[in-house]
Amino acid sequence: MSSLGERYEEHHRERRDEGDFVFVPERIPLLVAAVGRGNRVLDLGCRSGALTRHFLDGNSVVGLDVDPAALEKAAALGVEPVQADVEQPLPFDGASFDAVVAGELFEHLQFPDALVAEIRRVLRPGGVLAGSVPNAFRVQSRLRFLRGRPPEDDPTHLRMFSPAAIRHLLADFERVELRFVGGRYARLSARLFARDLVFTATKPSA
């Protein structure tokens, strides 16, 4: 494949049912609550809009993704599609969104700190960043590592995040909140068994 968009289109088609998926549905109500209503929202890495559709009602949503085939599906839902690479500067004016969503995105990036800086730029003062990353340090991943296997089997995952790493990444935001969600045994110990780490943070007003 000659372009990043084509590589991700192939990845979605072969491994993720053409990108129409939402892992860990338990994170959806947390993200919907963080986004709110009556807002201009940017969903980064929106793919086909499988997650985006849950906060479309009552909001104006822009969906950005590198995969043009997935964006066509998102557009059919009412998402304003923008094809771009999140590893590059975001093609939006500063302070132009009330909320930014980054669901299962940071783990795919070479330089997530650069994207977080861009998110902070495009958020209005008091705007909210909400997202999630895999709980890469859960027991299942640790056992894979002990057996001599990679902690995760997705070749597009370049980073693994702990709660401390997320807090460090969001150091320039206020009111950073973290929640562990998903997984059959999460009720026993969320930190050890949950599949996802959901985060919300607020851009300072001044």
Coordinates of N, CA, C and O in Angstrom, one line a residue, residues 42-181:
L42 N -15.1 17.5 17.7 CA -14.1 16.9 16.8 C -13.8 15.5 17.2 O -13.4 15.3 18.4
D43 N -14.1 14.5 16.4 CA -13.8 13.1 16.7 C -12.6 12.7 15.9 O -12.6 12.5 14.7
L44 N -11.5 12.5 16.6 CA -10.2 12.1 15.9 C -10.1 10.6 15.7 O -10.3 9.9 16.7
G45 N -9.7 10.2 14.5 CA -9.7 8.8 14.2 C -11.1 8.2 14.3 O -11.3 7.1 14.9
C46 N -12.0 8.9 13.7 CA -13.5 8.5 13.8 C -13.8 7.2 13.0 O -14.9 6.6 13.3
R47 N -13.0 6.8 12.1 CA -13.3 5.6 11.2 C -14.6 5.8 10.6 O -15.0 6.8 10.1
S48 N -15.5 4.8 10.7 CA -16.8 4.8 10.0 C -17.9 5.5 10.9 O -19.0 5.5 10.5
G49 N -17.5 6.0 12.1 CA -18.5 6.6 12.9 C -19.2 5.7 13.9 O -20.2 6.1 14.4
A50 N -18.7 4.5 14.1 CA -19.4 3.6 15.0 C -19.4 4.1 16.4 O -20.4 3.9 17.1
L51 N -18.4 4.8 16.8 CA -18.5 5.5 18.1 C -19.1 6.9 18.0 O -19.9 7.3 18.9
T52 N -18.8 7.6 16.9 CA -19.2 9.0 16.7 C -20.7 9.1 16.8 O -21.3 10.1 17.3
R53 N -21.4 8.1 16.3 CA -22.9 8.1 16.2 C -23.5 8.3 17.6 O -24.7 8.8 17.6
H54 N -22.9 8.0 18.6 CA -23.4 8.0 19.9 C -23.5 9.4 20.5 O -24.2 9.7 21.4
F55 N -22.7 10.4 20.0 CA -22.7 11.7 20.4 C -23.1 12.7 19.3 O -22.8 13.9 19.4
L56 N -23.7 12.2 18.2 CA -24.2 13.1 17.1 C -25.4 13.9 17.5 O -25.5 15.0 17.2
D57 N -26.3 13.2 18.2 CA -27.6 13.9 18.6 C -27.3 15.1 19.4 O -26.7 15.1 20.5
G58 N -27.8 16.3 18.9 CA -27.6 17.5 19.6 C -26.3 18.2 19.5 O -26.1 19.3 20.1
N59 N -25.4 17.7 18.7 CA -24.1 18.3 18.4 C -23.8 18.4 17.0 O -24.3 17.7 16.1
S60 N -22.8 19.3 16.6 CA -22.3 19.4 15.3 C -20.9 18.7 15.4 O -20.0 19.1 16.1
V61 N -20.8 17.6 14.6 CA -19.6 16.7 14.8 C -18.8 16.7 13.5 O -19.3 16.4 12.4
V62 N -17.5 16.9 13.6 CA -16.5 16.8 12.6 C -15.7 15.5 12.9 O -15.2 15.3 14.0
G63 N -15.6 14.6 11.9 CA -14.9 13.4 12.0 C -13.7 13.4 11.2 O -13.7 13.6 10.0
L64 N -12.5 13.2 11.8 CA -11.2 13.2 11.1 C -10.7 11.8 11.1 O -10.6 11.1 12.1
D65 N -10.2 11.3 9.9 CA -9.6 10.0 9.8 C -8.7 10.0 8.6 O -8.9 10.8 7.6
V66 N -7.8 9.0 8.6 CA -6.9 8.9 7.4 C -7.5 7.9 6.4 O -7.0 7.9 5.2
D67 N -8.5 7.2 6.7 CA -9.1 6.1 5.9 C -10.3 6.7 5.1 O -11.4 6.9 5.7
P68 N -10.2 7.0 3.8 CA -11.3 7.6 3.1 C -12.5 6.7 2.9 O -13.6 7.2 2.9
A69 N -12.3 5.4 2.9 CA -13.5 4.5 2.8 C -14.3 4.5 4.1 O -15.5 4.5 4.0
A70 N -13.6 4.6 5.2 CA -14.4 4.7 6.5 C -15.1 6.0 6.6 O -16.2 6.1 7.1
L71 N -14.4 7.1 6.1 CA -15.0 8.4 6.2 C -16.3 8.5 5.4 O -17.2 9.2 5.8
E72 N -16.4 7.8 4.3 CA -17.7 7.8 3.5 C -18.8 7.3 4.3 O -19.9 7.8 4.3
K73 N -18.6 6.3 5.1 CA -19.6 5.7 6.0 C -20.0 6.7 7.1 O -21.2 6.9 7.5
A74 N -19.0 7.4 7.7 CA -19.2 8.4 8.7 C -20.1 9.5 8.1 O -21.0 10.0 8.8
A75 N -19.8 10.0 6.9 CA -20.5 11.1 6.3 C -22.0 10.7 6.1 O -22.9 11.5 6.3
A76 N -22.2 9.4 5.8 CA -23.6 9.0 5.6 C -24.4 9.1 6.9 O -25.7 9.2 6.9
L77 N -23.7 9.1 8.1 CA -24.4 9.2 9.4 C -24.7 10.7 9.7 O -25.5 11.0 10.7
G78 N -24.1 11.6 9.0 CA -24.3 13.0 9.3 C -23.0 13.7 9.9 O -23.1 14.8 10.3
V79 N -21.9 12.9 9.9 CA -20.7 13.5 10.4 C -20.0 14.3 9.3 O -20.0 13.8 8.1
E80 N -19.4 15.4 9.6 CA -18.7 16.2 8.6 C -17.3 15.6 8.5 O -16.5 15.6 9.4
P81 N -17.0 14.9 7.3 CA -15.7 14.2 7.2 C -14.5 15.1 6.8 O -14.7 15.9 5.9
V82 N -13.4 14.8 7.4 CA -12.2 15.4 7.1 C -11.1 14.4 7.0 O -10.8 13.7 8.0
Q83 N -10.5 14.2 5.8 CA -9.4 13.2 5.7 C -8.1 13.9 6.0 O -7.7 14.8 5.3
A84 N -7.4 13.4 7.0 CA -6.1 14.0 7.4 C -5.4 13.0 8.3 O -6.0 12.0 8.8
D85 N -4.1 13.2 8.5 CA -3.3 12.4 9.3 C -3.1 13.1 10.7 O -2.6 14.2 10.7
V86 N -3.5 12.4 11.8 CA -3.4 13.1 13.1 C -2.0 13.3 13.5 O -1.7 14.0 14.5
E87 N -1.0 12.7 12.8 CA 0.4 12.9 13.2 C 0.9 14.2 12.6 O 2.0 14.6 12.9
Q88 N 0.0 14.9 11.8 CA 0.4 16.2 11.2 C -0.5 17.3 11.9 O -1.5 16.9 12.6
P89 N -0.1 18.5 11.8 CA -0.9 19.6 12.4 C -2.4 19.5 12.0 O -2.7 19.2 10.8
L90 N -3.3 19.6 12.9 CA -4.7 19.5 12.6 C -5.2 20.7 11.7 O -4.8 21.8 11.9
P91 N -6.0 20.4 10.7 CA -6.4 21.5 9.7 C -7.6 22.3 10.2 O -8.6 22.5 9.5
F92 N -7.5 22.8 11.4 CA -8.6 23.6 12.0 C -8.0 24.8 12.7 O -6.8 24.8 13.1
D93 N -8.8 25.9 12.7 CA -8.4 27.1 13.5 C -8.3 26.8 14.9 O -8.9 25.9 15.5
G94 N -7.6 27.7 15.6 CA -7.5 27.5 17.1 C -8.8 27.9 17.7 O -9.6 28.6 17.2
A95 N -9.0 27.2 18.9 CA -10.2 27.5 19.7 C -11.5 27.3 18.9 O -12.4 28.2 19.0
S96 N -11.6 26.3 18.1 CA -12.8 26.1 17.2 C -13.7 25.0 17.6 O -14.7 24.7 16.9
F97 N -13.3 24.2 18.7 CA -14.2 23.1 19.1 C -14.4 23.2 20.6 O -13.6 23.6 21.4
D98 N -15.6 22.7 21.0 CA -16.0 22.7 22.4 C -15.5 21.4 23.0 O -15.3 21.3 24.3
A99 N -15.4 20.3 22.2 CA -15.0 19.0 22.7 C -14.2 18.3 21.6 O -14.5 18.4 20.5
V100 N -13.2 17.5 22.1 CA -12.5 16.7 21.2 C -12.5 15.2 21.8 O -12.3 15.1 22.9
V101 N -12.8 14.3 20.9 CA -12.8 12.9 21.3 C -11.6 12.1 20.6 O -11.4 12.3 19.4
A102 N -10.9 11.3 21.4 CA -9.8 10.5 20.9 C -10.0 9.1 21.4 O -9.3 8.7 22.4
G103 N -10.9 8.4 20.8 CA -11.1 7.0 21.3 C -10.2 6.0 20.7 O -10.2 5.9 19.4
E104 N -9.4 5.3 21.5 CA -8.5 4.3 21.0 C -7.6 4.8 19.9 O -7.5 4.2 18.8
L105 N -7.0 5.9 20.2 CA -6.1 6.6 19.2 C -4.7 6.8 19.6 O -3.8 6.5 18.8
F106 N -4.5 7.2 20.8 CA -3.1 7.6 21.2 C -2.1 6.4 21.1 O -0.9 6.6 20.9
E107 N -2.6 5.2 21.3 CA -1.7 4.0 21.2 C -1.2 3.8 19.8 O -0.2 3.0 19.6
H108 N -1.8 4.4 18.8 CA -1.4 4.2 17.4 C -0.3 5.2 17.0 O 0.2 5.1 15.9
L109 N 0.0 6.2 17.8 CA 0.8 7.3 17.4 C 2.3 7.2 17.8 O 2.6 6.7 18.9
Q110 N 3.1 7.8 16.9 CA 4.5 7.9 17.2 C 4.8 9.0 18.3 O 5.6 8.8 19.2
F111 N 4.1 10.1 18.1 CA 4.3 11.2 19.0 C 2.9 11.7 19.5 O 2.4 12.8 19.1
P112 N 2.3 11.0 20.5 CA 1.0 11.5 21.0 C 1.1 12.8 21.6 O 0.1 13.5 21.7
D113 N 2.2 13.2 22.2 CA 2.3 14.5 22.8 C 2.1 15.7 21.8 O 1.6 16.7 22.1
A114 N 2.6 15.4 20.6 CA 2.3 16.5 19.5 C 0.9 16.6 19.2 O 0.4 17.7 19.0
L115 N 0.1 15.5 19.2 CA -1.3 15.6 18.9 C -2.0 16.2 20.1 O -2.9 17.0 19.9
V116 N -1.6 15.9 21.3 CA -2.3 16.5 22.5 C -2.1 18.0 22.4 O -3.0 18.8 22.8
A117 N -0.9 18.5 22.0 CA -0.7 19.9 21.9 C -1.6 20.6 20.8 O -2.2 21.7 21.0
E118 N -1.8 19.8 19.7 CA -2.8 20.3 18.7 C -4.2 20.3 19.2 O -5.0 21.2 18.9
I119 N -4.6 19.3 20.0 CA -5.9 19.2 20.6 C -6.1 20.4 21.5 O -7.2 21.1 21.4
R120 N -5.1 20.7 22.3 CA -5.3 21.9 23.2 C -5.4 23.2 22.4 O -6.2 24.1 22.8
R121 N -4.7 23.3 21.2 CA -4.8 24.5 20.4 C -6.2 24.6 19.8 O -6.8 25.7 19.8
V122 N -6.8 23.5 19.3 CA -8.1 23.7 18.6 C -9.3 23.7 19.6 O -10.4 24.1 19.2
L123 N -9.1 23.4 20.9 CA -10.1 23.4 21.9 C -10.3 24.9 22.4 O -9.4 25.6 22.5
R124 N -11.6 25.2 22.6 CA -11.9 26.5 23.2 C -11.5 26.5 24.7 O -11.5 25.4 25.3
P125 N -11.2 27.6 25.3 CA -10.9 27.6 26.8 C -12.1 27.0 27.5 O -13.3 27.3 27.2
G126 N -11.8 26.1 28.4 CA -12.9 25.3 29.1 C -13.4 24.1 28.3 O -14.3 23.4 28.8
G127 N -12.9 23.9 27.1 CA -13.3 22.7 26.3 C -12.8 21.4 26.9 O -11.8 21.4 27.6
V128 N -13.4 20.3 26.4 CA -13.1 19.0 27.0 C -12.5 18.1 26.0 O -12.9 18.0 24.9
L129 N -11.5 17.4 26.5 CA -10.9 16.3 25.8 C -11.4 15.0 26.4 O -11.2 14.8 27.7
A130 N -11.9 14.1 25.7 CA -12.3 12.8 26.2 C -11.8 11.7 25.3 O -11.8 11.8 24.0
G131 N -11.4 10.6 25.9 CA -10.9 9.5 25.0 C -10.7 8.2 25.8 O -11.0 8.1 27.0
S132 N -10.0 7.3 25.2 CA -9.7 6.0 25.8 C -8.5 5.4 25.2 O -8.1 5.7 24.0
V133 N -7.8 4.6 25.9 CA -6.7 3.8 25.4 C -6.8 2.4 26.0 O -7.5 2.2 27.1
P134 N -6.3 1.4 25.4 CA -6.3 0.0 26.0 C -5.5 0.0 27.3 O -4.5 0.7 27.5
N135 N -6.0 -0.8 28.3 CA -5.3 -1.0 29.5 C -4.2 -2.0 29.3 O -4.4 -3.2 29.5
A136 N -3.1 -1.5 28.8 CA -2.1 -2.4 28.3 C -1.4 -3.2 29.4 O -0.7 -4.2 29.1
F137 N -1.6 -2.8 30.6 CA -0.9 -3.4 31.7 C -1.8 -4.3 32.5 O -1.5 -4.7 33.7
R138 N -2.9 -4.7 31.9 CA -3.8 -5.6 32.6 C -3.2 -7.0 32.7 O -2.2 -7.3 32.0
V139 N -3.8 -7.9 33.5 CA -3.2 -9.2 33.7 C -3.0 -10.0 32.4 O -1.9 -10.6 32.2
Q140 N -4.0 -9.9 31.5 CA -3.9 -10.7 30.3 C -2.7 -10.3 29.5 O -1.9 -11.2 29.0
S141 N -2.4 -9.0 29.4 CA -1.2 -8.5 28.7 C 0.1 -8.9 29.4 O 1.1 -9.3 28.7
R142 N 0.1 -8.9 30.7 CA 1.3 -9.3 31.4 C 1.6 -10.8 31.2 O 2.7 -11.2 31.1
L143 N 0.5 -11.6 31.2 CA 0.7 -13.0 31.0 C 1.3 -13.3 29.6 O 2.1 -14.2 29.4
R144 N 0.8 -12.6 28.6 CA 1.3 -12.7 27.2 C 2.8 -12.4 27.2 O 3.6 -13.1 26.6
F145 N 3.2 -11.3 27.9 CA 4.6 -10.9 28.0 C 5.5 -12.0 28.6 O 6.5 -12.4 28.2
L146 N 4.9 -12.6 29.7 CA 5.7 -13.7 30.4 C 5.9 -14.9 29.5 O 6.8 -15.7 29.7
R147 N 4.9 -15.1 28.6 CA 5.0 -16.3 27.7 C 5.9 -15.9 26.5 O 6.0 -16.8 25.6
G148 N 6.5 -14.8 26.5 CA 7.4 -14.4 25.4 C 6.7 -13.8 24.2 O 7.3 -13.8 23.1
R149 N 5.5 -13.4 24.4 CA 4.7 -12.8 23.3 C 4.5 -11.3 23.5 O 4.6 -10.9 24.7
P150 N 4.2 -10.5 22.5 CA 4.0 -9.1 22.7 C 2.7 -8.9 23.6 O 1.8 -9.7 23.5
P151 N 2.7 -7.9 24.4 CA 1.6 -7.7 25.3 C 0.3 -7.5 24.5 O -0.8 -7.8 25.0
E152 N 0.4 -6.9 23.3 CA -0.8 -6.7 22.4 C -0.5 -7.3 21.1 O 0.7 -7.3 20.6
D153 N -1.5 -7.8 20.4 CA -1.3 -8.4 19.1 C -1.7 -7.5 17.9 O -1.7 -8.0 16.7
D154 N -2.0 -6.3 18.1 CA -2.4 -5.3 17.1 C -1.1 -4.6 16.6 O -0.5 -3.9 17.3
P155 N -0.7 -4.9 15.3 CA 0.6 -4.3 14.8 C 0.5 -2.8 14.7 O 1.6 -2.1 14.5
T156 N -0.6 -2.2 14.8 CA -0.7 -0.7 14.7 C -0.6 0.0 16.0 O -0.5 1.2 16.1
H157 N -0.5 -0.8 17.1 CA -0.3 -0.2 18.4 C 1.2 0.0 18.6 O 2.0 -0.9 18.7
L158 N 1.5 1.3 18.8 CA 2.9 1.7 19.0 C 3.3 2.1 20.4 O 4.4 2.2 20.7
R159 N 2.2 2.3 21.2 CA 2.4 2.8 22.6 C 1.6 2.0 23.6 O 0.5 1.5 23.2
M160 N 2.1 1.9 24.8 CA 1.3 1.3 25.9 C 1.2 2.4 27.0 O 2.2 3.0 27.3
F161 N 0.0 2.6 27.5 CA -0.3 3.6 28.5 C -0.7 3.1 29.9 O -1.6 2.3 30.0
S162 N 0.0 3.6 30.9 CA -0.5 3.4 32.3 C -1.2 4.7 32.7 O -1.1 5.7 32.0
P163 N -1.9 4.6 33.8 CA -2.5 5.9 34.3 C -1.5 7.0 34.5 O -1.8 8.2 34.1
A164 N -0.3 6.7 35.0 CA 0.7 7.8 35.2 C 1.1 8.4 33.9 O 1.3 9.6 33.7
A165 N 1.2 7.5 32.8 CA 1.6 8.0 31.5 C 0.5 8.9 30.9 O 0.8 9.9 30.3
I166 N -0.7 8.6 31.1 CA -1.8 9.4 30.6 C -1.8 10.8 31.3 O -2.0 11.8 30.7
R167 N -1.7 10.7 32.7 CA -1.6 12.0 33.4 C -0.5 12.9 33.0 O -0.6 14.1 32.9
H168 N 0.7 12.3 32.7 CA 1.8 13.0 32.2 C 1.5 13.6 30.8 O 1.8 14.8 30.5
L169 N 0.9 12.8 29.9 CA 0.5 13.3 28.6 C -0.4 14.5 28.7 O -0.4 15.4 27.8
L170 N -1.3 14.5 29.7 CA -2.4 15.5 29.8 C -2.0 16.6 30.8 O -2.9 17.2 31.4
A171 N -0.7 16.8 31.1 CA -0.2 17.6 32.2 C -0.7 19.1 32.0 O -0.8 19.8 33.0
D172 N -0.9 19.5 30.7 CA -1.3 20.9 30.5 C -2.8 21.1 30.6 O -3.3 22.2 30.3
F173 N -3.5 20.1 31.0 CA -5.0 20.2 31.1 C -5.4 20.2 32.6 O -4.5 19.8 33.5
E174 N -6.6 20.6 32.9 CA -7.1 20.6 34.2 C -8.1 19.5 34.4 O -8.6 18.9 33.4
R175 N -8.4 19.1 35.6 CA -9.5 18.2 36.0 C -9.4 16.9 35.2 O -10.4 16.4 34.6
V176 N -8.2 16.3 35.2 CA -8.0 15.0 34.5 C -8.6 13.9 35.4 O -8.3 13.8 36.6
E177 N -9.5 13.2 34.8 CA -10.1 12.1 35.4 C -9.9 10.8 34.6 O -10.0 10.8 33.4
L178 N -9.7 9.7 35.3 CA -9.4 8.4 34.7 C -10.4 7.3 35.2 O -10.7 7.3 36.4
R179 N -10.9 6.5 34.3 CA -11.8 5.4 34.7 C -11.4 4.1 34.0 O -11.1 4.1 32.8
F180 N -11.3 3.0 34.7 CA -11.1 1.7 34.1 C -12.4 1.1 33.8 O -13.3 1.0 34.7
V181 N -12.6 0.6 32.5 CA -13.9 0.0 32.2 C -13.7 -1.2 31.3 O -12.7 -1.4 30.7

